[in-house]
PDB file of C-alpha atoms in Angstrom:
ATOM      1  CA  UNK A   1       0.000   0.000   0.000  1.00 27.00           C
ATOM      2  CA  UNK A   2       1.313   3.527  -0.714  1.00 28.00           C
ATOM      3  CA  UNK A   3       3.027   5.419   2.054  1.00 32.00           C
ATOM      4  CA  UNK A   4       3.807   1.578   3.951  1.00 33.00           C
ATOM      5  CA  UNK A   5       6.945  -0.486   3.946  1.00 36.00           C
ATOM      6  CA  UNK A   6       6.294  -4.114   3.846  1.00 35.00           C
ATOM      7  CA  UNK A   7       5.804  -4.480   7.359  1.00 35.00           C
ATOM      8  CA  UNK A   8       2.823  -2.126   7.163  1.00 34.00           C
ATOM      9  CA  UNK A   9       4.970   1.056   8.497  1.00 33.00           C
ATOM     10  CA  UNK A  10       4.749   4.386   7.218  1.00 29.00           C
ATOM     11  CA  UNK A  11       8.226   4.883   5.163  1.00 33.00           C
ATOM     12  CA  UNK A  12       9.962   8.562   4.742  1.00 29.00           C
ATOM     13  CA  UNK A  13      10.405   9.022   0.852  1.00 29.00           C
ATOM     14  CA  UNK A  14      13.811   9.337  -0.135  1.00 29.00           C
ATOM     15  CA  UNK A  15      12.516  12.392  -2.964  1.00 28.00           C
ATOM     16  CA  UNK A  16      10.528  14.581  -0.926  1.00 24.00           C
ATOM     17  CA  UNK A  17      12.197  13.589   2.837  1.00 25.00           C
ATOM     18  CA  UNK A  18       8.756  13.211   4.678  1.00 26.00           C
ATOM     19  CA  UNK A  19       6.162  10.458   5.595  1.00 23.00           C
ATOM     20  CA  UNK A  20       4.168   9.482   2.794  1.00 27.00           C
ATOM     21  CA  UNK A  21       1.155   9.965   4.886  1.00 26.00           C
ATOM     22  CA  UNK A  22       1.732  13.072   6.891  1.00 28.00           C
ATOM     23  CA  UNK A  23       1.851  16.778   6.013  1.00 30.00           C
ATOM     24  CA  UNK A  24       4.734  17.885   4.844  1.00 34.00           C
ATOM     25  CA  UNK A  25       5.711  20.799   2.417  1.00 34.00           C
ATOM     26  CA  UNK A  26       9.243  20.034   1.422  1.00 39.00           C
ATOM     27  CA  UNK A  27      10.292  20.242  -1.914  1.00 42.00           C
ATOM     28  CA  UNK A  28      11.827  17.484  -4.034  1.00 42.00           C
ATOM     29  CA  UNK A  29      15.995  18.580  -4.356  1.00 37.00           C
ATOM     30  CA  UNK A  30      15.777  18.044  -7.919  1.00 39.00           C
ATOM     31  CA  UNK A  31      12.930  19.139  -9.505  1.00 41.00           C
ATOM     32  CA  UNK A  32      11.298  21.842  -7.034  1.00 42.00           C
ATOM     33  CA  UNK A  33       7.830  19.587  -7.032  1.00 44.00           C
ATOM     34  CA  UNK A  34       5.998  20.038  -3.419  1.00 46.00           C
ATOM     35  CA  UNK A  35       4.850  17.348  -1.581  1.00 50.00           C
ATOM     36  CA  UNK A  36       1.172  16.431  -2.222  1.00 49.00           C
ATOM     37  CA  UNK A  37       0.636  16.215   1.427  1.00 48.00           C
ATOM     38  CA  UNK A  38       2.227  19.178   2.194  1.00 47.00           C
ATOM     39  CA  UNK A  39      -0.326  21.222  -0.271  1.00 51.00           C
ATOM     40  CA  UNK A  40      -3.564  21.911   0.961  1.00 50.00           C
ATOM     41  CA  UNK A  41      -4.955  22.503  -2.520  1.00 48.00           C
ATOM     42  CA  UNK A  42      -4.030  19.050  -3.804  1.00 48.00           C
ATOM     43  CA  UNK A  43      -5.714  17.457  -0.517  1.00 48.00           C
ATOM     44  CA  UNK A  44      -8.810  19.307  -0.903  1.00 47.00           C
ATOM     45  CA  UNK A  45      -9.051  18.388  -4.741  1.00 46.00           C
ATOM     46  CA  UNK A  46      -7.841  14.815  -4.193  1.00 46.00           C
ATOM     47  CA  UNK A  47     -10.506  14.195  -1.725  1.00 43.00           C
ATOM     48  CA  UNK A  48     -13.178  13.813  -4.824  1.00 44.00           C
ATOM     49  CA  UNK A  49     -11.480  10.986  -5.720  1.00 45.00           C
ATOM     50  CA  UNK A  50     -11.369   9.014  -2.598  1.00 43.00           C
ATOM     51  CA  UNK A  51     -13.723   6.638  -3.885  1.00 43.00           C
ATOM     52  CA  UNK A  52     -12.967   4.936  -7.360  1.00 46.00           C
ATOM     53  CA  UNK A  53     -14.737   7.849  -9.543  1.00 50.00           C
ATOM     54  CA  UNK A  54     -13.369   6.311 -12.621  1.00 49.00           C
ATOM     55  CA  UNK A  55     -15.434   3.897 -12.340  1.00 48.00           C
ATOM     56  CA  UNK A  56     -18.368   5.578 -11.092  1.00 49.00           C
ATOM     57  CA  UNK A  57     -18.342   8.569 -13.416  1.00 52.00           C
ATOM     58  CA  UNK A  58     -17.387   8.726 -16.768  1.00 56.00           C
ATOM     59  CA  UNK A  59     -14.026  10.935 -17.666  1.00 56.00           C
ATOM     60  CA  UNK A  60     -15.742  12.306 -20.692  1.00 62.00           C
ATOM     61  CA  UNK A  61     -18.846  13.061 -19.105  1.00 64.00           C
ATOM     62  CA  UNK A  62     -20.522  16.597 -18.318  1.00 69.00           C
ATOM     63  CA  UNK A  63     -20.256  15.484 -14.417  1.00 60.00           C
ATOM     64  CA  UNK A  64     -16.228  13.692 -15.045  1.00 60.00           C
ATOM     65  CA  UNK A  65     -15.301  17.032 -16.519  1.00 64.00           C
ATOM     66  CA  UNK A  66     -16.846  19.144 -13.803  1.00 65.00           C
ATOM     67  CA  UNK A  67     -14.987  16.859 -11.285  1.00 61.00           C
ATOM     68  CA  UNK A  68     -12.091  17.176 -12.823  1.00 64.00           C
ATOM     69  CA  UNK A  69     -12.016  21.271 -12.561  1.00 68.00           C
ATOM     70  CA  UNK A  70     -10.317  21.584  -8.830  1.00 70.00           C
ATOM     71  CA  UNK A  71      -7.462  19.600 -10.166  1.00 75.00           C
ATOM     72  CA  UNK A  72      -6.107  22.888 -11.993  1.00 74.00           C
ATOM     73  CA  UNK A  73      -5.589  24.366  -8.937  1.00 80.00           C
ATOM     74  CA  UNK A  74      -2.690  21.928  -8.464  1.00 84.00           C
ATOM     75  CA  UNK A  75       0.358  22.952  -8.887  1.00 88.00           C
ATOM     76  CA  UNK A  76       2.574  21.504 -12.065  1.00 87.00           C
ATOM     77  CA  UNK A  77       5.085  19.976 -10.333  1.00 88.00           C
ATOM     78  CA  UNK A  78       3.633  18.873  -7.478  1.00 90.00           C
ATOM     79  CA  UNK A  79       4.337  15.027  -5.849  1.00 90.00           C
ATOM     80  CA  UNK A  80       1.081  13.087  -6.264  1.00 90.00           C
ATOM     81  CA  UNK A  81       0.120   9.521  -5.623  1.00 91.00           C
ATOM     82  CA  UNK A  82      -1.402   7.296  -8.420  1.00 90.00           C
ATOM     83  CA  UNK A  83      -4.566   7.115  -6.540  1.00 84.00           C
ATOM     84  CA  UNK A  84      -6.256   3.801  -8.957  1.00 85.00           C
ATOM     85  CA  UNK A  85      -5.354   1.299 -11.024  1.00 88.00           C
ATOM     86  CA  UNK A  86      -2.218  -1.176 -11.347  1.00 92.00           C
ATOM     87  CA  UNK A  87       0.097   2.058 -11.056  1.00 93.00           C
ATOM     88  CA  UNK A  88      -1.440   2.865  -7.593  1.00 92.00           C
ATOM     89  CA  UNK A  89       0.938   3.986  -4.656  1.00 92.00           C
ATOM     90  CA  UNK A  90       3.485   4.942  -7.455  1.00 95.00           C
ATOM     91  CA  UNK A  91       4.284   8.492  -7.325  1.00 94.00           C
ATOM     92  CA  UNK A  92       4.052  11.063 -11.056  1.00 92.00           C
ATOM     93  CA  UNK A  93       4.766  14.593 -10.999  1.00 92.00           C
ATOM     94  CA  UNK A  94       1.971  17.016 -12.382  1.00 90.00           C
ATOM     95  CA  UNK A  95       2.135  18.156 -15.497  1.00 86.00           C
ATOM     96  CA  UNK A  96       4.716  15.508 -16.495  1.00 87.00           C
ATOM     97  CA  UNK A  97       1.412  14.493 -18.914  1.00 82.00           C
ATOM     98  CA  UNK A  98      -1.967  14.406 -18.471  1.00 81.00           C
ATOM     99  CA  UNK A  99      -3.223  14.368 -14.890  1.00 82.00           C
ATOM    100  CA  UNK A 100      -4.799  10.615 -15.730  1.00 83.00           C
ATOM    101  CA  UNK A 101      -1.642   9.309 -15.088  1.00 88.00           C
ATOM    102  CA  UNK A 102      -1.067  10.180 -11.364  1.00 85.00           C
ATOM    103  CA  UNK A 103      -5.310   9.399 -11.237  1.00 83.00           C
ATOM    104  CA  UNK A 104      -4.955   6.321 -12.899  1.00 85.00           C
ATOM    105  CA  UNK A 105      -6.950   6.562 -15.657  1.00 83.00           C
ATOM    106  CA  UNK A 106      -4.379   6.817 -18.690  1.00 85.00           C
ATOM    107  CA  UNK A 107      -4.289   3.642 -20.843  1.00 88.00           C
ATOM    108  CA  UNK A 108      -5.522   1.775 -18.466  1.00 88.00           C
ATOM    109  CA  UNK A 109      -6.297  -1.237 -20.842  1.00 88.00           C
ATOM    110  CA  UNK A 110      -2.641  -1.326 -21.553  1.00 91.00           C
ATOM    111  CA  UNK A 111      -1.699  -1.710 -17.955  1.00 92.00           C
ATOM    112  CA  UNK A 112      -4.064  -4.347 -17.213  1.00 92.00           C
ATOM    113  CA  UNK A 113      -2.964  -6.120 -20.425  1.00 93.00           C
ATOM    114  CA  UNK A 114       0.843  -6.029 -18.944  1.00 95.00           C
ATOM    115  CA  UNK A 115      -0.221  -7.265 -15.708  1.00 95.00           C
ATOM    116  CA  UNK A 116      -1.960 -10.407 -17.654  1.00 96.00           C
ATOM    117  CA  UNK A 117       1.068 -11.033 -19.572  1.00 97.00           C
ATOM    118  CA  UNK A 118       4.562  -9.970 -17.605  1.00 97.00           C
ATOM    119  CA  UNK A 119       6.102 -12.230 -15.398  1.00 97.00           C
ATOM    120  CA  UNK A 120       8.464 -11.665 -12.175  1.00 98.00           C
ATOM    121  CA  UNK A 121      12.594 -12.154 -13.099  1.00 98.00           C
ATOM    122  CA  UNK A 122      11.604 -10.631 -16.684  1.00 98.00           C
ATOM    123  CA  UNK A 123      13.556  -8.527 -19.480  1.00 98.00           C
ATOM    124  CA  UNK A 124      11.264  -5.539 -20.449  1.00 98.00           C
ATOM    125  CA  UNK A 125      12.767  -3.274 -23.578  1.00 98.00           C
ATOM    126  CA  UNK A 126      10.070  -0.055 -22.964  1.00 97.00           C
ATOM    127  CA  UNK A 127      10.764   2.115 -26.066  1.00 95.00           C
ATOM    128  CA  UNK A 128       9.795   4.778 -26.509  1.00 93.00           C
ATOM    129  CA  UNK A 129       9.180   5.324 -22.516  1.00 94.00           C
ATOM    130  CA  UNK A 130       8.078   9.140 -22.264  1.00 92.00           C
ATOM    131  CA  UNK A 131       8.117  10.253 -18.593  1.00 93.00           C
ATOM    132  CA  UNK A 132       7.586   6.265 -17.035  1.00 95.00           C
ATOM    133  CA  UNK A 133       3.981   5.535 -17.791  1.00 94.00           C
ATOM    134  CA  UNK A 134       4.422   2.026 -18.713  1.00 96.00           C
ATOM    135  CA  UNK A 135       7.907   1.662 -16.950  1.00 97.00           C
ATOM    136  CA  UNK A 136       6.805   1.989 -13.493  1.00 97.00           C
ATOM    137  CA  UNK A 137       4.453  -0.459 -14.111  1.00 97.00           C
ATOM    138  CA  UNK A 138       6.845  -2.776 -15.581  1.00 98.00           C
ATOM    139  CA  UNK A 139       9.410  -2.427 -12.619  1.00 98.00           C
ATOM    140  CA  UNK A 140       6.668  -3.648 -10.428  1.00 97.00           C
ATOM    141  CA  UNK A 141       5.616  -6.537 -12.145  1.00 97.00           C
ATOM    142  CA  UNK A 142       8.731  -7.989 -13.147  1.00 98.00           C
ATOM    143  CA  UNK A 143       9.650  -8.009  -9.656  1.00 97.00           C
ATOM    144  CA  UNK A 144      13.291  -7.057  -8.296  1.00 95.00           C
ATOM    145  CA  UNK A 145      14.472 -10.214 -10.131  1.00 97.00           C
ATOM    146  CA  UNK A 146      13.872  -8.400 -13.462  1.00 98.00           C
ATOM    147  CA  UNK A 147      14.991  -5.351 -15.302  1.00 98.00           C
ATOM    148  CA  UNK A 148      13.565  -2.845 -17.374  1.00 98.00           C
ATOM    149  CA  UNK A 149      15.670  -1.158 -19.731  1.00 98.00           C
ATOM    150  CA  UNK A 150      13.480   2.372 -20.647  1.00 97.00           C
ATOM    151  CA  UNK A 151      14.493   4.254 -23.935  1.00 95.00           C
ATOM    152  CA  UNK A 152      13.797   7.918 -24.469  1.00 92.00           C
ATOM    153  CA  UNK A 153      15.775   9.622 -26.743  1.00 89.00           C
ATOM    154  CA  UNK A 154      14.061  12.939 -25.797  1.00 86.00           C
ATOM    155  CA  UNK A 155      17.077  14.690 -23.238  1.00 87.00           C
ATOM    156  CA  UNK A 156      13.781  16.877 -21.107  1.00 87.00           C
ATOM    157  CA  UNK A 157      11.527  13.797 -21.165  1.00 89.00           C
ATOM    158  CA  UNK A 158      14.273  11.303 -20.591  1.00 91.00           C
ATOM    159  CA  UNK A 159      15.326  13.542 -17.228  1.00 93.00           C
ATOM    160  CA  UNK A 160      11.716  13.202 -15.761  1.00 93.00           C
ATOM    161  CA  UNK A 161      11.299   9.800 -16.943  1.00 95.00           C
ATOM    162  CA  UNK A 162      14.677   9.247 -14.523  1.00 96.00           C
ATOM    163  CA  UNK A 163      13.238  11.584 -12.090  1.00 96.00           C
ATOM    164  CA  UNK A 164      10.358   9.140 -12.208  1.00 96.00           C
ATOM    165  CA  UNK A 165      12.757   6.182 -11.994  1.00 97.00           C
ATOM    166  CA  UNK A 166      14.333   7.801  -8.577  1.00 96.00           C
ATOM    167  CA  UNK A 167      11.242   9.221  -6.580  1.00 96.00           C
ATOM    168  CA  UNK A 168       9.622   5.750  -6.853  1.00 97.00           C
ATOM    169  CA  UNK A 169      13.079   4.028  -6.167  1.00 97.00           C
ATOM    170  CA  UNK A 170      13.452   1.684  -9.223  1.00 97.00           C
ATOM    171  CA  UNK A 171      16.674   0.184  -9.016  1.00 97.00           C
ATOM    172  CA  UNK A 172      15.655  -2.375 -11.644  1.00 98.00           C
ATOM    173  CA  UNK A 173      15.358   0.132 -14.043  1.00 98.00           C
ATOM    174  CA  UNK A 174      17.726   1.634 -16.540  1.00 97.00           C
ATOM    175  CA  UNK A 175      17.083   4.887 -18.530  1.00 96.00           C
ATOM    176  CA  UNK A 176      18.697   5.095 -21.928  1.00 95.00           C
ATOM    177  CA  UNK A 177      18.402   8.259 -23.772  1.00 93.00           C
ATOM    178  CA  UNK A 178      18.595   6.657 -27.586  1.00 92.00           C
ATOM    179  CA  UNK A 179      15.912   6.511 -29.907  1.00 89.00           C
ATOM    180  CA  UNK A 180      15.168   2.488 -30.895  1.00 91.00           C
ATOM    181  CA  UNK A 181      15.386   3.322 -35.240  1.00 88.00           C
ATOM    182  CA  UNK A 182      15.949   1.649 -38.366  1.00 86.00           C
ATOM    183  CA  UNK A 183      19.651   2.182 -38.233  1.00 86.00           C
ATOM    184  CA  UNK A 184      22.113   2.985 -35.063  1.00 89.00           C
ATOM    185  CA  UNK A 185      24.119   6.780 -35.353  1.00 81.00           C
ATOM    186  CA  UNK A 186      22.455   9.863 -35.184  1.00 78.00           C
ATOM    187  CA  UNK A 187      19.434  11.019 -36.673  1.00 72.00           C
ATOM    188  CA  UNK A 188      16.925  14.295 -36.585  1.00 66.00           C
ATOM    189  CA  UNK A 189      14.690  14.606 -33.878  1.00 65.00           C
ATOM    190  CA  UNK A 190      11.121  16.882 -33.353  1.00 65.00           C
ATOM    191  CA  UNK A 191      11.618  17.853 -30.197  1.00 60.00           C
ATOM    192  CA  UNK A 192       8.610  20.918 -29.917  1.00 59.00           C
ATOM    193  CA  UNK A 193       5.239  20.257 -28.459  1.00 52.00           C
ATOM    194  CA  UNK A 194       3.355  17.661 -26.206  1.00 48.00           C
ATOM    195  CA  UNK A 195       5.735  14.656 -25.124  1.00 47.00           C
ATOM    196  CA  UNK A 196       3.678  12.422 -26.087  1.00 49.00           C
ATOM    197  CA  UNK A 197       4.292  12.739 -29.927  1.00 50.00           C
ATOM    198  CA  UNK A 198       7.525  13.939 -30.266  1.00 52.00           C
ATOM    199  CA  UNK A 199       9.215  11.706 -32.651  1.00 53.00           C
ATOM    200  CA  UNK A 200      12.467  11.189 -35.146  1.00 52.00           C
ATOM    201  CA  UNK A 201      12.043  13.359 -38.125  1.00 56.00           C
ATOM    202  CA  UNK A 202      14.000  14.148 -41.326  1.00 55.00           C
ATOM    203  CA  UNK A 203      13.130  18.145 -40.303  1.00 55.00           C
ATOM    204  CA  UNK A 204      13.637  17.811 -36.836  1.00 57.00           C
ATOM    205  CA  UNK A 205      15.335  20.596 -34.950  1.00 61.00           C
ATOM    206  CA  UNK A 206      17.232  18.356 -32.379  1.00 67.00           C
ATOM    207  CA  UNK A 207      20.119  15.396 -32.980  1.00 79.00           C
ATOM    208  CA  UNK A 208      19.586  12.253 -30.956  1.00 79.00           C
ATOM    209  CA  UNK A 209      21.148   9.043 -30.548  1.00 87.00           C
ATOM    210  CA  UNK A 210      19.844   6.236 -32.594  1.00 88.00           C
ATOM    211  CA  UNK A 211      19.802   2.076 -32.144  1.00 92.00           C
ATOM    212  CA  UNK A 212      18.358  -0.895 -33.499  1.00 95.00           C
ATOM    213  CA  UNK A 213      16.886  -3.781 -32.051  1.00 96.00           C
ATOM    214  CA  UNK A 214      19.271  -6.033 -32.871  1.00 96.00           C
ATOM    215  CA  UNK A 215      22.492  -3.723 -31.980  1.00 95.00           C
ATOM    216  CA  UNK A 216      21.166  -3.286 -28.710  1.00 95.00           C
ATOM    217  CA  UNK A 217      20.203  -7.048 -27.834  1.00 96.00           C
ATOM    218  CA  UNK A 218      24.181  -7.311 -28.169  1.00 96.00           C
ATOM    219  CA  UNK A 219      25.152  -5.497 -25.564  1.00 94.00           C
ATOM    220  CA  UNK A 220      21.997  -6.154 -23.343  1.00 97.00           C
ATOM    221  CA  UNK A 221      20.011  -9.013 -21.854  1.00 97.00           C
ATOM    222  CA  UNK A 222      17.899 -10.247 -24.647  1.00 97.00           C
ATOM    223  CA  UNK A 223      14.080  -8.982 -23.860  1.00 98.00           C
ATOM    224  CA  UNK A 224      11.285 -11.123 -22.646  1.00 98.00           C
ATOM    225  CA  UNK A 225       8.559  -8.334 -24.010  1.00 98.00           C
ATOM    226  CA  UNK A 226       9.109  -5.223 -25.646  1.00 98.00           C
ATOM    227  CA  UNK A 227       6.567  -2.250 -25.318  1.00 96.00           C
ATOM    228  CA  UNK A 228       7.001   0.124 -28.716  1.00 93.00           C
ATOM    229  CA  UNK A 229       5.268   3.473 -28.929  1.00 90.00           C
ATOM    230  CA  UNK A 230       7.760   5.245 -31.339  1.00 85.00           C
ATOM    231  CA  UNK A 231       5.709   7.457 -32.951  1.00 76.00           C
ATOM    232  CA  UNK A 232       5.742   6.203 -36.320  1.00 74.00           C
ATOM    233  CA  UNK A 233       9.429   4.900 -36.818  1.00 82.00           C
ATOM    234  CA  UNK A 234       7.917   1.735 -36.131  1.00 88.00           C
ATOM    235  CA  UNK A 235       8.219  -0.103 -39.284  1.00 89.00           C
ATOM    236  CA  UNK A 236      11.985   0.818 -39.973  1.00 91.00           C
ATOM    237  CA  UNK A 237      12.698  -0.260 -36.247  1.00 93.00           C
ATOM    238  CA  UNK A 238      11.076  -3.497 -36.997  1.00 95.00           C
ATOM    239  CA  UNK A 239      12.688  -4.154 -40.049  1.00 94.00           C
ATOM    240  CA  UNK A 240      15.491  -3.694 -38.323  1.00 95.00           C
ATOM    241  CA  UNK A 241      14.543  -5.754 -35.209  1.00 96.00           C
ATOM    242  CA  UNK A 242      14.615  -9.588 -36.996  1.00 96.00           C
ATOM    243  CA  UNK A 243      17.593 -11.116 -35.532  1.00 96.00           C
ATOM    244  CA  UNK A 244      15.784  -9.842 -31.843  1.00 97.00           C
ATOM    245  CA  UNK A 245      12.732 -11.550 -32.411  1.00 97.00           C
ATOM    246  CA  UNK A 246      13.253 -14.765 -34.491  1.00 97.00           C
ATOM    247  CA  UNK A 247      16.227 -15.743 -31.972  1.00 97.00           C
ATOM    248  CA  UNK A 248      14.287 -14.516 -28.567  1.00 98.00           C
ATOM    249  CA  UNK A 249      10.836 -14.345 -29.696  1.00 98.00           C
ATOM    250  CA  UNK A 250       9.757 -11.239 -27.116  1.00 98.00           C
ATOM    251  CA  UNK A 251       5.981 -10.713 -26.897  1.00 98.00           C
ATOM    252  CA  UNK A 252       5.628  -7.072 -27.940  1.00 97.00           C
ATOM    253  CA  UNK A 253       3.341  -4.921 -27.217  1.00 96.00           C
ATOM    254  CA  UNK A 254       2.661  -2.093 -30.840  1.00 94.00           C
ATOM    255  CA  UNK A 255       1.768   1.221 -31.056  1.00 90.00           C
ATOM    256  CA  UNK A 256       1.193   1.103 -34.833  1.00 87.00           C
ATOM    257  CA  UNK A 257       0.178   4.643 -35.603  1.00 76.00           C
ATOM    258  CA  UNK A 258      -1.097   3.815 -38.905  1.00 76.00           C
ATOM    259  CA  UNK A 259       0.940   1.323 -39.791  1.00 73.00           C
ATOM    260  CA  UNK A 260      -0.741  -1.692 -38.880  1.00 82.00           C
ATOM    261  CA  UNK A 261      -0.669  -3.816 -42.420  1.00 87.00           C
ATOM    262  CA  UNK A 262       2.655  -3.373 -43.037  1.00 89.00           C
ATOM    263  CA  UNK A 263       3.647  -4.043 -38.764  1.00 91.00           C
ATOM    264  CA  UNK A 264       1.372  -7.189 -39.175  1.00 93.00           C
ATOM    265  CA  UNK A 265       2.791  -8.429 -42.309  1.00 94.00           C
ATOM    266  CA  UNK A 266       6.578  -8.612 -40.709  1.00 94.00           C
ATOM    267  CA  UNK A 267       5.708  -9.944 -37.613  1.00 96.00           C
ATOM    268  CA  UNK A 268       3.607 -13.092 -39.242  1.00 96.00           C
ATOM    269  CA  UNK A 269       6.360 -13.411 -41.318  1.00 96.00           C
ATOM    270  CA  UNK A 270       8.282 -14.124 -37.663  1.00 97.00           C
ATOM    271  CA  UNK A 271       5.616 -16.544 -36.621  1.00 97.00           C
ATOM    272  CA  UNK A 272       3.279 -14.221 -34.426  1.00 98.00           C
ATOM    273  CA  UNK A 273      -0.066 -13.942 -33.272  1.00 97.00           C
ATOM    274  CA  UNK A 274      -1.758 -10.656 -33.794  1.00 95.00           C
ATOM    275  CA  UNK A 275      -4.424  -9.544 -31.286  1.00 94.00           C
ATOM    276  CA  UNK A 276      -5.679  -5.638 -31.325  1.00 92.00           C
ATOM    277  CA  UNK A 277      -6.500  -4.241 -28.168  1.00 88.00           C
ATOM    278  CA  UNK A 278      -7.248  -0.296 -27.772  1.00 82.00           C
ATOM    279  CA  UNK A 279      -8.098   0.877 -31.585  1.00 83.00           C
ATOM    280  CA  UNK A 280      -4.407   0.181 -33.374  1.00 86.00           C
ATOM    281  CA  UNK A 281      -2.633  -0.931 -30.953  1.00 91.00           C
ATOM    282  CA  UNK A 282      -1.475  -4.614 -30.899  1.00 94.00           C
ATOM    283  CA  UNK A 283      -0.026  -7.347 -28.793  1.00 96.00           C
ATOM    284  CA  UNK A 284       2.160  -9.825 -30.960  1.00 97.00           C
ATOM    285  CA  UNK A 285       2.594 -13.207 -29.015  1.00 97.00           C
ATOM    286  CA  UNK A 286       4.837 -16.000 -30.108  1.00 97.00           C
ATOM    287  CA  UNK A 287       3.272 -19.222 -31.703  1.00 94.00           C
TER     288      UNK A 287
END
């Protein structure tokens, strides 16, 4: 439970320096966030979601969006719980993306499908990691026997995605700050706007570093299940991947961003099963 050790005792927080479930206004030494117990604010909005409102009210709803109001008086920045879902206890800073993450709401069919399908003492590749969505949630199912290598070639996104990584103590979990490509070197990166969708581009205004699948997998423990959301350098990286998954034969979960047919037509050619789960987004299992 969040705030408890495993002998059910409150635990100080190595980020923030007070009990998880006392008040406490210290800051975090590395980013500046507050303490969400230390804000009065975040209490009193927090305390409409005591009860699981995600499932009693619908986010999209006249009433979901009205609830939702007192949790702009939060400050970005601030230290909040994840208050539902399989991420719940773990700890997201606001406005490091939408305020469903630290609520629990965000891709939530994802998370359940990783719970069904990781295992403890697993490999996890997460590329394309953004600010630890889908990490944190991998560190805590694969148990401290596994690891979970994050890519995010991104340099502000990778630093909260490791500022992510240390408030919630992850030591099985190593940030890289490559993008997973077609080709390893250095390529052009679009680096404006939401951090969701920034993504390698001919145009770009940035330089990042660049990998493939089967570079990495040389210098790494082979994966057990890979998570891609690359934002549309998808295919290349796959086409590049087919030494990685015809020798370990990782389930992977897609994000194909439009490129479904051709994503589908590589990995049959591998010997997968294709299931969609949440609009274009895959899972490719092993036969």
């Amino acid at each position: 439970m969040y705030g408890e050790n495993g002998n059910g005792e409150r635990e100080v927080h190595p980020a923030i320096g007070c009990l998880a479930s006392g008040a406490c206004s210290k800051k975090s030494t590395r980013t500046g966030g507050e303490c969400w117990e230390g804000c009065s604010t975040a209490k009193n909005a927090i305390i409409l979601f005591e009860m699981d409102l995600p499932n009693l009210v619908p986010f999209d709803s006249l009433v979901g969006r009205l609830v939702r109001l007192p949790l702009r008086l939060i400050p970005n920045g601030t230290c909040m719980p994840v208050l539902f879902g399989p991420n719940r206890g773990h700890r997201f800073l606001k406005g490091a993306g939408t305020n469903g993450y630290w609520l629990g709401t965000a891709e939530r069919a994802h998370q359940i499908l990783a719970m069904k399908y990781l295992r403890p003492g697993e490999i996890v590749y997460d590329l394309g990691a953004n600010v630890g969505l889908h990490t944190l949630l991998f560190s805590r199912l694969v148990g401290e026997g596994g690891r979970v290598f994050a890519f995010e070639p991104s340099p502000d996104t990778a630093a909260l995605l490791a500022e992510h990584v240390r408030i919630n103590r992850k030591e099985n979990v190593t940030v890289i700050q490559k993008a997973i490509a077609g080709r390893t070197g250095e390529m052009r990166f679009s680096a404006h706007g939401d951090s969701r969708i920034r993504r390698l581009d001919d145009g770009g205004e940035a330089t990042v570093l660049s990998v493939t699948l089967d570079q990495i997998v040389l210098d790494l423990p082979p994966p057990a299940c890979i998570k891609m959301d690359i934002e549309g350098a998808e295919v290349e990286a796959l086409e590049a991947a087919g030494d990685c998954f015809q020798r370990y034969r990782p389930k992977l979960f897609l994000a194909t961003h439009g490129s479904d047919v051709r994503c589908c037509a590589l990995l049959r050619s591998w010997g997968y099963n294709i299931e969609f789960f949440a609009g274009p987004d895959l899972l490719a299992l092993p036969k």
